[in-house]
Short mmCIF file of C-alpha atoms and ligand atoms in Angstrom, two decimals:
data_model
loop_
_atom_site.label_atom_id
_atom_site.label_comp_id
_atom_site.label_asym_id
_atom_site.label_seq_id
_atom_site.Cartn_x
_atom_site.Cartn_y
_atom_site.Cartn_z
CA MET A 106 74.10 98.49 70.76
CA SER A 107 73.15 97.38 74.30
CA PHE A 108 74.06 99.53 77.27
CA PHE A 109 76.77 97.14 78.52
CA ARG A 110 78.32 96.64 75.10
CA SER A 111 78.44 100.38 74.53
CA ILE A 112 79.91 100.95 78.01
CA SER A 113 82.60 98.35 77.42
CA ALA A 114 83.36 99.80 73.98
CA LEU A 115 83.60 103.26 75.52
CA SER A 116 85.86 102.15 78.36
CA LYS A 117 88.15 100.35 75.88
CA LEU A 118 88.33 103.52 73.86
CA ARG A 119 88.89 105.57 76.98
CA SER A 120 91.78 103.44 78.19
CA ARG A 121 93.32 103.71 74.73
CA VAL A 122 92.96 107.50 74.99
CA THR A 123 94.66 107.45 78.39
CA GLN A 124 97.47 105.20 77.17
CA GLN A 125 98.23 107.14 74.03
CA SER A 126 97.00 110.44 75.40
CA SER A 127 96.37 111.69 71.90
CA LEU A 128 93.74 114.21 71.01
CA ALA A 129 92.96 112.36 67.79
CA ASN A 130 91.71 109.47 69.86
CA SER A 131 89.67 111.77 72.07
CA VAL A 132 88.04 113.22 69.01
CA ARG A 133 87.20 109.73 67.72
CA LEU A 134 85.78 108.83 71.12
CA LEU A 135 83.69 111.93 71.34
CA GLN A 136 82.46 112.22 67.78
CA THR A 137 79.81 109.68 68.63
CA GLN A 138 78.65 111.95 71.42
CA THR A 139 78.26 115.18 69.52
CA SER A 140 74.87 116.76 70.10
CA SER A 141 72.10 116.62 67.53
CA ASN A 142 70.49 119.87 66.44
CA LEU A 143 68.00 119.89 69.32
CA ASP A 144 67.76 122.56 71.99
CA LEU A 145 68.98 121.63 75.47
CA GLN A 146 65.66 120.68 77.03
CA SER A 147 64.56 118.62 74.00
CA GLU A 148 67.93 116.84 73.99
CA LEU A 149 67.44 116.03 77.66
CA ARG A 150 63.86 114.88 77.13
CA GLU A 151 65.13 112.41 74.53
CA LEU A 152 67.87 111.10 76.81
CA ILE A 153 65.85 110.59 79.97
CA PRO A 154 64.02 107.35 79.02
CA GLU A 155 67.31 105.72 77.96
CA TYR A 156 69.00 106.64 81.25
CA GLN A 157 65.96 105.51 83.23
CA GLU A 158 66.20 102.11 81.52
CA ARG A 159 69.89 101.85 82.35
CA VAL A 160 69.30 102.59 86.03
CA LYS A 161 66.34 100.20 86.14
CA LYS A 162 68.45 97.41 84.65
CA LEU A 163 71.19 98.00 87.22
CA LYS A 164 68.65 97.82 90.04
CA THR A 165 66.85 94.72 88.84
CA ASP A 166 69.76 92.66 87.44
CA TYR A 167 72.80 93.85 89.37
CA GLY A 168 71.46 95.25 92.65
CA LYS A 169 73.63 92.96 94.81
CA VAL A 170 76.96 93.55 93.02
CA GLU A 171 79.48 94.75 95.63
CA LEU A 172 81.39 98.00 95.14
CA GLY A 173 83.77 97.54 98.08
CA ASN A 174 83.85 96.96 101.81
CA ILE A 175 83.14 99.59 104.40
CA THR A 176 85.92 99.74 106.98
CA VAL A 177 86.18 101.45 110.34
CA ASP A 178 88.75 103.82 108.77
CA MET A 179 86.13 104.95 106.30
CA VAL A 180 83.51 105.62 108.96
CA LEU A 181 85.98 107.58 111.08
CA GLY A 182 87.72 109.15 108.08
CA GLY A 183 84.95 111.19 106.53
CA MET A 184 83.84 108.31 104.27
CA ARG A 185 87.04 108.62 102.16
CA GLY A 186 87.18 105.98 99.43
CA MET A 187 83.62 104.79 100.05
CA THR A 188 81.79 104.66 96.72
CA ALA A 189 78.25 105.54 97.65
CA LEU A 190 76.90 108.19 95.27
CA LEU A 191 75.70 108.22 91.68
CA TRP A 192 77.00 111.34 89.91
CA LEU A 193 76.69 111.73 86.16
CA GLY A 194 78.65 114.84 85.31
CA SER A 195 82.22 114.11 86.27
CA ALA A 196 84.65 111.76 87.98
CA VAL A 197 87.96 112.40 89.73
CA ASP A 198 90.78 109.90 89.31
CA PRO A 199 93.41 110.23 92.07
CA GLU A 200 96.27 110.24 89.57
CA GLU A 201 94.70 111.91 86.55
CA GLY A 202 92.22 114.34 88.11
CA ILE A 203 88.89 115.48 86.73
CA ARG A 204 87.07 114.23 83.65
CA PHE A 205 83.85 115.97 82.68
CA ARG A 206 81.64 113.30 81.07
CA GLY A 207 84.84 111.48 80.15
CA MET A 208 86.67 114.57 78.90
CA THR A 209 89.86 115.93 80.51
CA ILE A 210 90.37 119.69 80.82
CA PRO A 211 92.63 119.77 77.71
CA ASP A 212 89.90 117.82 75.82
CA CYS A 213 87.35 120.44 76.87
CA GLN A 214 89.70 123.24 75.82
CA LYS A 215 90.07 121.65 72.38
CA LEU A 216 86.54 120.42 71.77
CA LEU A 217 84.07 122.71 73.52
CA PRO A 218 83.15 125.92 71.68
CA GLY A 219 84.70 129.17 72.86
CA VAL A 220 83.83 132.74 71.91
CA LYS A 221 86.31 132.32 69.07
CA PRO A 222 87.90 129.14 67.74
CA GLY A 223 90.77 128.22 70.05
CA GLY A 224 89.34 130.27 72.92
CA GLU A 225 88.65 128.95 76.40
CA PRO A 226 85.48 126.80 76.68
CA LEU A 227 82.29 128.74 77.26
CA PRO A 228 80.55 127.93 80.57
CA GLU A 229 77.37 127.33 78.56
CA ALA A 230 79.23 124.56 76.72
CA ILE A 231 80.29 122.77 79.91
CA LEU A 232 76.72 123.11 81.19
CA TRP A 233 75.47 121.41 78.02
CA LEU A 234 78.11 118.69 78.29
CA LEU A 235 77.43 118.02 81.99
CA LEU A 236 73.70 117.77 81.43
CA THR A 237 73.66 115.66 78.27
CA GLY A 238 77.09 114.03 77.98
CA LYS A 239 77.27 115.50 74.48
CA ILE A 240 79.41 118.15 72.87
CA PRO A 241 77.28 121.08 71.75
CA SER A 242 77.77 123.00 68.52
CA LYS A 243 78.59 126.71 68.63
CA GLU A 244 75.01 127.48 67.54
CA GLN A 245 73.58 125.45 70.40
CA VAL A 246 75.86 127.18 72.87
CA ASP A 247 74.89 130.59 71.54
CA SER A 248 71.21 129.80 71.81
CA LEU A 249 71.72 128.51 75.37
CA SER A 250 73.50 131.78 76.11
CA GLN A 251 70.43 133.65 74.92
CA GLU A 252 68.12 131.39 76.88
CA LEU A 253 70.09 132.14 80.05
CA GLN A 254 69.86 135.87 79.29
CA THR A 255 66.07 135.63 79.04
CA ARG A 256 65.97 133.92 82.43
CA ALA A 257 68.42 136.33 84.10
CA THR A 258 66.11 138.97 85.59
CA VAL A 259 66.43 139.10 89.37
CA PRO A 260 63.45 140.31 91.42
CA ASP A 261 64.08 143.46 93.41
CA TYR A 262 63.36 141.86 96.78
CA VAL A 263 66.49 139.72 96.32
CA PHE A 264 68.66 142.83 96.40
CA LYS A 265 66.64 144.20 99.31
CA ALA A 266 67.24 140.98 101.27
CA ILE A 267 70.97 141.41 100.70
CA ASP A 268 70.73 145.10 101.64
CA ALA A 269 69.27 144.09 105.00
CA LEU A 270 72.68 142.69 105.94
CA PRO A 271 75.57 144.89 107.08
CA VAL A 272 78.00 145.63 104.24
CA SER A 273 80.65 144.06 106.45
CA ALA A 274 78.97 140.63 106.23
CA HIS A 275 81.15 138.09 104.41
CA PRO A 276 80.44 138.04 100.64
CA MET A 277 79.40 134.37 100.92
CA THR A 278 76.82 135.25 103.58
CA GLN A 279 75.40 137.96 101.34
CA PHE A 280 75.46 135.69 98.29
CA THR A 281 73.69 132.81 100.05
CA THR A 282 71.08 135.24 101.38
CA GLY A 283 70.44 136.31 97.78
CA VAL A 284 70.06 132.66 96.71
CA MET A 285 67.56 132.03 99.51
CA ALA A 286 65.59 135.08 98.37
CA LEU A 287 65.57 133.75 94.78
CA GLN A 288 63.86 130.64 96.16
CA VAL A 289 60.61 132.60 96.46
CA GLN A 290 60.11 131.95 92.74
CA SER A 291 60.71 128.20 92.89
CA GLU A 292 58.68 126.43 90.21
CA PHE A 293 59.32 123.06 91.83
CA GLN A 294 57.88 124.14 95.16
CA LYS A 295 54.86 125.72 93.46
CA GLN A 296 54.10 122.77 91.20
CA HIS A 297 54.75 120.17 93.91
CA GLN A 298 52.25 121.89 96.17
CA SER A 299 49.67 121.69 93.39
CA GLY A 300 50.11 117.92 93.10
CA LEU A 301 52.89 117.28 90.59
CA ALA A 302 53.28 113.67 89.35
CA LYS A 303 56.64 112.06 90.19
CA ALA A 304 57.41 111.36 86.52
CA ARG A 305 57.38 115.12 85.92
CA TYR A 306 59.57 116.19 88.86
CA TRP A 307 62.50 116.83 86.57
CA GLU A 308 60.65 119.48 84.55
CA PRO A 309 60.29 122.20 87.25
CA THR A 310 63.71 121.12 88.56
CA TYR A 311 65.05 121.99 85.13
CA GLU A 312 63.25 125.37 85.26
CA ASP A 313 64.59 126.16 88.73
CA SER A 314 68.13 125.02 87.97
CA MET A 315 68.34 127.00 84.74
CA ASN A 316 66.81 130.09 86.36
CA LEU A 317 69.18 129.77 89.28
CA ILE A 318 72.24 129.43 87.03
CA ALA A 319 71.04 132.36 84.91
CA ARG A 320 70.40 134.69 87.87
CA LEU A 321 73.45 133.96 90.00
CA PRO A 322 75.91 136.27 88.18
CA ALA A 323 73.69 139.32 88.76
CA VAL A 324 73.28 138.46 92.45
CA ALA A 325 77.00 137.71 92.83
CA ALA A 326 78.01 140.90 91.01
CA TYR A 327 75.60 142.91 93.18
CA VAL A 328 77.33 141.58 96.30
CA TYR A 329 80.75 142.55 94.91
CA ARG A 330 79.74 146.04 93.83
CA ARG A 331 77.84 146.62 97.09
CA ILE A 332 80.79 145.71 99.27
CA PHE A 333 83.76 146.94 97.26
CA LYS A 334 82.53 149.53 94.73
CA ASP A 335 80.23 151.80 96.75
CA GLY A 336 77.14 150.01 95.49
CA LYS A 337 77.61 151.27 91.91
CA ILE A 338 75.86 148.51 89.97
CA ILE A 339 76.74 147.67 86.36
CA PRO A 340 73.81 146.36 84.30
CA ARG A 341 74.25 143.18 82.28
CA ASP A 342 75.46 143.30 78.69
CA GLU A 343 73.16 141.08 76.66
CA SER A 344 75.67 140.83 73.85
CA LEU A 345 78.04 138.89 76.11
CA ASP A 346 78.16 135.22 77.04
CA TYR A 347 77.61 133.96 80.60
CA GLY A 348 81.22 134.21 81.83
CA GLY A 349 82.00 137.39 79.92
CA ASN A 350 78.90 139.10 81.23
CA TYR A 351 79.63 138.10 84.83
CA ALA A 352 83.12 139.64 84.55
CA HIS A 353 81.57 142.74 82.96
CA MET A 354 79.01 143.16 85.77
CA LEU A 355 81.82 142.85 88.30
CA GLY A 356 83.53 145.76 86.49
CA PHE A 357 86.13 143.97 84.35
CA ASP A 358 86.19 144.35 80.58
CA ASP A 359 89.75 143.30 79.70
CA PRO A 360 89.23 140.53 77.09
CA GLN A 361 91.89 138.41 78.83
CA MET A 362 90.02 138.62 82.12
CA LEU A 363 86.83 137.57 80.30
CA GLU A 364 88.67 134.54 78.90
CA PHE A 365 90.00 133.70 82.35
CA MET A 366 86.48 133.92 83.79
CA ARG A 367 85.25 131.42 81.17
CA LEU A 368 88.06 129.05 82.05
CA TYR A 369 87.57 129.63 85.78
CA ILE A 370 83.85 128.84 85.66
CA THR A 371 84.43 125.78 83.48
CA ILE A 372 87.05 124.18 85.72
CA HIS A 373 85.23 124.99 88.98
CA SER A 374 81.84 123.73 87.78
CA ASP A 375 82.04 120.12 88.91
CA HIS A 376 84.41 117.79 90.79
CA GLU A 377 82.40 114.56 91.06
CA GLY A 378 79.72 114.10 93.70
CA GLY A 379 81.50 113.52 97.00
CA ASN A 380 82.96 116.98 97.62
CA VAL A 381 81.19 118.93 100.35
CA SER A 382 79.25 121.38 98.16
CA SER A 383 78.09 118.91 95.49
CA HIS A 384 77.22 116.21 97.99
CA THR A 385 75.34 118.72 100.14
CA ALA A 386 73.25 119.90 97.19
CA HIS A 387 72.37 116.33 96.28
CA LEU A 388 71.60 115.35 99.89
CA VAL A 389 69.41 118.36 100.59
CA SER A 390 67.50 117.86 97.35
CA THR A 391 66.63 114.21 98.07
CA PRO A 392 63.68 114.99 100.40
CA LEU A 393 62.48 117.11 97.43
CA ALA A 394 63.83 120.42 98.69
CA ASP A 395 63.92 122.56 95.53
CA PRO A 396 67.18 123.49 93.72
CA TYR A 397 67.42 126.89 95.43
CA LEU A 398 67.25 125.37 98.91
CA ALA A 399 69.69 122.64 97.93
CA PHE A 400 72.13 125.06 96.34
CA ALA A 401 72.04 127.52 99.25
CA ALA A 402 72.97 124.62 101.54
CA ALA A 403 75.81 123.69 99.16
CA LEU A 404 77.13 127.25 99.30
CA ASN A 405 77.27 127.12 103.07
CA GLY A 406 79.58 124.10 102.81
CA LEU A 407 81.61 125.77 100.10
CA ALA A 408 82.23 128.65 102.52
CA GLY A 409 84.36 126.39 104.74
CA PRO A 410 88.13 127.13 104.69
CA LEU A 411 89.03 123.51 103.91
CA HIS A 412 86.77 123.61 100.82
CA GLY A 413 85.89 126.63 98.65
CA LEU A 414 87.15 129.28 101.04
CA ALA A 415 90.68 127.94 100.49
CA ASN A 416 91.09 130.16 97.41
CA GLN A 417 90.62 133.21 99.64
CA GLU A 418 92.99 131.73 102.21
CA VAL A 419 95.68 131.11 99.59
CA LEU A 420 95.92 134.73 98.46
CA ARG A 421 95.74 135.94 102.05
CA TRP A 422 98.59 133.58 102.95
CA ILE A 423 100.64 134.65 99.92
CA ARG A 424 100.13 138.27 100.93
CA SER A 425 101.29 137.46 104.45
CA VAL A 426 104.48 135.91 103.02
CA VAL A 427 105.12 139.03 100.94
CA ALA A 428 104.40 141.27 103.94
CA GLU A 429 106.84 139.27 106.10
CA PHE A 430 109.74 139.73 103.67
CA GLY A 431 108.66 143.06 102.16
CA THR A 432 108.89 141.68 98.60
CA PRO A 433 107.47 138.85 96.47
CA HIS A 434 111.04 137.97 95.45
CA ILE A 435 111.79 135.59 98.28
CA SER A 436 114.64 133.10 98.50
CA THR A 437 113.95 129.38 98.77
CA GLU A 438 115.39 129.29 102.29
CA GLU A 439 113.16 132.15 103.44
CA LEU A 440 110.12 130.46 101.92
CA LYS A 441 110.94 127.18 103.67
CA GLU A 442 111.23 129.08 106.94
CA TYR A 443 107.81 130.69 106.46
CA ILE A 444 106.12 127.40 105.55
CA HIS A 445 107.54 125.79 108.70
CA LYS A 446 106.30 128.76 110.71
CA THR A 447 102.79 128.22 109.30
CA LEU A 448 102.86 124.50 110.06
CA ASN A 449 104.35 124.99 113.53
CA SER A 450 101.52 127.35 114.41
CA GLY A 451 99.11 124.47 113.74
CA GLN A 452 97.79 125.76 110.41
CA VAL A 453 97.60 124.03 107.05
CA VAL A 454 99.34 125.36 103.95
CA PRO A 455 96.31 126.47 101.93
CA GLY A 456 96.09 125.31 98.31
CA TYR A 457 97.94 122.04 98.95
CA GLY A 458 96.47 118.59 99.55
CA HIS A 459 93.24 116.96 98.50
CA GLY A 460 90.73 114.40 99.72
CA VAL A 461 90.91 112.35 96.50
CA LEU A 462 93.75 113.62 94.27
CA ARG A 463 97.26 112.22 94.62
CA LYS A 464 98.93 114.31 91.93
CA THR A 465 98.99 117.98 90.94
CA ASP A 466 95.43 119.05 90.23
CA PRO A 467 94.92 119.51 86.45
CA ARG A 468 92.79 122.53 87.35
CA TYR A 469 96.00 124.01 88.80
CA THR A 470 97.95 123.03 85.69
CA CYS A 471 95.60 124.71 83.23
CA GLN A 472 95.63 127.92 85.25
CA ARG A 473 99.42 127.76 85.31
CA GLU A 474 99.42 127.41 81.53
CA PHE A 475 97.11 130.41 81.24
CA ALA A 476 99.45 132.43 83.47
CA LEU A 477 102.55 131.33 81.54
CA LYS A 478 100.88 132.59 78.39
CA HIS A 479 99.52 135.88 79.66
CA LEU A 480 101.42 136.99 82.79
CA PRO A 481 104.74 135.13 82.97
CA ASP A 482 106.53 138.04 84.64
CA ASP A 483 103.97 138.74 87.36
CA PRO A 484 105.87 138.49 90.67
CA TYR A 485 102.93 136.81 92.45
CA PHE A 486 102.73 134.19 89.70
CA GLN A 487 106.45 133.60 90.06
CA LEU A 488 106.01 133.19 93.79
CA VAL A 489 103.21 130.65 93.23
CA SER A 490 105.52 128.77 90.83
CA LYS A 491 108.28 128.71 93.43
CA LEU A 492 105.89 127.47 96.12
CA LYS A 493 105.06 124.47 93.92
CA GLU A 494 108.72 123.45 94.20
CA VAL A 495 109.17 124.27 97.88
CA VAL A 496 105.93 123.20 99.60
CA PRO A 497 105.53 119.51 98.54
CA PRO A 498 108.84 118.19 99.99
CA ILE A 499 108.06 119.90 103.30
CA LEU A 500 104.56 118.43 103.46
CA LEU A 501 105.97 115.02 102.55
CA GLN A 502 108.41 115.26 105.47
CA LEU A 503 105.44 115.55 107.84
CA GLY A 504 104.72 111.93 106.99
CA LYS A 505 100.96 112.24 107.26
CA VAL A 506 99.89 114.36 104.29
CA LYS A 507 98.53 112.03 101.61
CA ASN A 508 98.77 114.53 98.79
CA PRO A 509 101.48 117.20 99.00
CA TRP A 510 100.71 118.66 95.57
CA PRO A 511 98.93 121.92 94.70
CA ASN A 512 95.17 121.96 94.15
CA VAL A 513 92.94 124.33 92.15
CA ASP A 514 92.94 126.99 94.88
CA ALA A 515 96.71 127.35 94.91
CA HIS A 516 96.54 129.23 91.63
CA SER A 517 93.29 131.06 91.01
CA GLY A 518 93.94 133.96 93.41
CA VAL A 519 97.07 135.28 91.72
CA LEU A 520 95.34 135.33 88.35
CA LEU A 521 92.31 137.19 89.69
CA ASN A 522 94.62 139.55 91.56
CA TYR A 523 96.57 140.24 88.35
CA TYR A 524 93.41 141.27 86.50
CA GLY A 525 92.39 143.61 89.33
CA LEU A 526 90.02 141.43 91.32
CA THR A 527 92.12 141.90 94.42
CA GLU A 528 89.49 141.44 97.13
CA GLU A 529 90.19 137.84 98.12
CA ASN A 530 87.19 137.67 100.49
CA TYR A 531 85.08 137.56 97.35
CA TYR A 532 86.81 134.63 95.63
CA THR A 533 84.55 131.90 97.00
CA VAL A 534 81.53 133.63 95.47
CA LEU A 535 83.11 133.10 92.02
CA PHE A 536 83.52 129.45 92.94
CA GLY A 537 79.87 129.35 94.04
CA VAL A 538 78.55 130.73 90.75
CA SER A 539 80.66 128.16 88.90
CA ARG A 540 79.52 125.26 91.08
CA SER A 541 75.87 125.87 90.12
CA ILE A 542 76.79 124.67 86.61
CA GLY A 543 77.80 121.28 87.98
CA VAL A 544 75.16 120.94 90.68
CA GLY A 545 72.19 122.08 88.56
CA PRO A 546 72.47 119.25 85.99
CA GLN A 547 72.86 116.61 88.71
CA LEU A 548 69.74 117.84 90.54
CA ILE A 549 67.81 117.53 87.28
CA TRP A 550 69.08 113.96 86.77
CA ASP A 551 68.38 113.10 90.43
CA ARG A 552 64.71 113.84 89.81
CA ALA A 553 64.62 112.32 86.30
CA LEU A 554 66.06 109.06 87.64
CA GLY A 555 63.82 109.11 90.70
CA LEU A 556 66.77 108.82 93.09
CA PRO A 557 65.46 108.30 96.60
CA LEU A 558 65.88 110.11 99.90
CA GLU A 559 69.50 109.79 101.06
CA ARG A 560 69.59 108.11 104.43
CA PRO A 561 72.81 106.26 105.32
CA LYS A 562 73.03 104.30 108.56
CA SER A 563 75.03 105.74 111.43
CA ILE A 564 76.57 103.85 114.33
CA THR A 565 77.21 104.69 117.99
CA LEU A 566 80.73 104.61 119.44
CA GLU A 567 79.81 101.73 121.75
CA LYS A 568 78.46 99.65 118.88
CA LEU A 569 81.53 100.37 116.76
CA GLU A 570 83.80 99.30 119.64
CA ALA A 571 81.77 96.14 120.19
CA ILE A 572 82.02 95.18 116.49
CA CYS A 573 85.77 95.80 116.49
CA GLU A 574 86.34 93.75 119.67
CA LYS A 575 84.39 90.87 118.18
CA ALA A 576 86.39 91.06 114.94
CA ALA A 577 89.66 91.05 116.91
C1 COA B 1579 92.11 119.43 101.29
C2 COA B 1579 92.31 118.78 102.65
C3 COA B 1579 91.21 119.29 103.59
C4 COA B 1579 92.17 117.28 102.49
O1 COA B 1579 92.12 116.73 103.77
P1 COA B 1579 92.41 115.18 104.03
O2 COA B 1579 91.75 114.35 102.98
O3 COA B 1579 92.05 114.92 105.44
O4 COA B 1579 93.98 115.12 103.78
P2 COA B 1579 95.02 114.08 104.36
O5 COA B 1579 94.41 112.74 104.53
O6 COA B 1579 96.23 114.20 103.51
O7 COA B 1579 95.31 114.67 105.82
C5 COA B 1579 96.18 114.00 106.70
C6 COA B 1579 96.85 115.01 107.61
O8 COA B 1579 97.66 115.90 106.82
C7 COA B 1579 97.30 117.24 107.08
N1 COA B 1579 97.37 118.04 105.86
C8 COA B 1579 96.76 117.80 104.68
N2 COA B 1579 96.99 118.81 103.82
C9 COA B 1579 97.76 119.69 104.48
C10 COA B 1579 98.30 120.96 104.15
N3 COA B 1579 98.07 121.53 102.97
N4 COA B 1579 99.05 121.60 105.07
C11 COA B 1579 99.28 121.04 106.28
N5 COA B 1579 98.76 119.86 106.67
C12 COA B 1579 98.02 119.21 105.78
C13 COA B 1579 95.84 117.16 107.52
O9 COA B 1579 95.47 118.33 108.24
C14 COA B 1579 95.86 115.90 108.37
O10 COA B 1579 96.45 116.23 109.61
P3 COA B 1579 95.91 115.56 111.01
O11 COA B 1579 96.01 114.09 110.80
O12 COA B 1579 96.83 116.10 112.05
O13 COA B 1579 94.49 116.02 111.14
C15 COA B 1579 93.71 119.12 103.24
O14 COA B 1579 94.71 118.67 102.34
C16 COA B 1579 93.87 120.59 103.52
O15 COA B 1579 93.51 121.04 104.62
N6 COA B 1579 94.46 121.37 102.56
C17 COA B 1579 94.58 122.80 102.70
C18 COA B 1579 93.26 123.49 102.42
C19 COA B 1579 92.92 123.45 100.94
O16 COA B 1579 93.73 123.74 100.09
N7 COA B 1579 91.67 123.11 100.64
C20 COA B 1579 91.17 123.10 99.27
C21 COA B 1579 90.99 121.73 98.74
S1 COA B 1579 90.58 121.72 97.03
#
């Protein structure tokens, strides 16, 4: 079947899935995409020529097809709504939210292997899906788990680099320092300096991305234990999967917390290409900066309070509400009063709003479902549930907020807090580890598809004014 026929068949199937919203249809759609019995790198090696052909055909036959007009609003509005990036792993629909390679979060929960049947998807499984577009078998996921374990050893100088910082440095600063220190072992940089052919760029990018993903939990756990647990380090448990082992190294062994970590990593892995961290990683990699350099840059964007740091801000804000009233059992009127106080002091309500979404974030919804199942009586969870009713009408009244609904960050903090990970300053590091699983695959595809240096055109204020005057 030709590329365009298969795409049109897939989109017909997909719209049927959306209309009927039935899992049976999803299964039919995805059966064709189930992985063969190859290992991850061999699977990828098989796919690359086909994808290269598809991109080549688009360039040669359809290069002048328009994707939309660029307006002044877009240039002044942070490029909102401007389709300008190729991103394979996922797409965000304003109404429906995220799809990972065409699969919704409930699809992933049903179809991707967990530790046990019916368990939350393993992060290794979403990594496989994002990289290949195929659903891995449990055996493939288990062997990927082992592969990541064999790559997971972190050189000592990484920890020493972190130790050079004051313990009081923000966890994200310590984490990014660790990532920069990991860069010393970049295969891409080494091979490129020895004269690597362009057609092979993706191979050391694969090595670096997989090593980076494999090593991040140990670096991230080191930062946590250094800051909050007197530096008492917990070695990795090789019998555990990626998410389970990360929770274990942080110091959490409650099986429910391990399941939450798997879900957390899965849903935070990717959110199409335009968000600050993903876009930054892609941008920084285009002049052939290696995956470590690109990912460290991405983390610095993630550390902004309007992006990844919002999860920290949410729990801090919820704590401030509880401190104000001396209890998490707060009346609707009191909550309204506090929200107005926040807005009147010129601050945003963290965890609400989104640059693309116009409905409740499905990443919020699946965390809510997890909480309803495991901690329905937790007072902080109940407060978060109440906020979902109280905040949106108030934001709507402002008349300027495009999306008054809760996003992913509105929920994660109370779950982590419930399982004992109470230090909210650390939350963005968890997000960072997860994001590597979305960014890594795209960096590999960027090099496999030979995507060029990113270099959009900018415009001066005078020129913009002149164009507008002429148009008027
Ligand atoms: C996510 C966010 C940065 C998106 O920004 P955006 O695309 O510019 O959003 P909008 O177009 O709806 O913003 C329009 C106005 O509404 C305001 N607004 C948006 N969300 C708001 C919120 N949660 N609380 C108060 N005001 C908000 C914006 O600050 C902006 O105000 P301004 O015109 O005075 O500058 C924004 O919604 C926000 O700051 N949310 C809180 C932080 C957060 O949860 N971030 C995590 C995102 S996953």
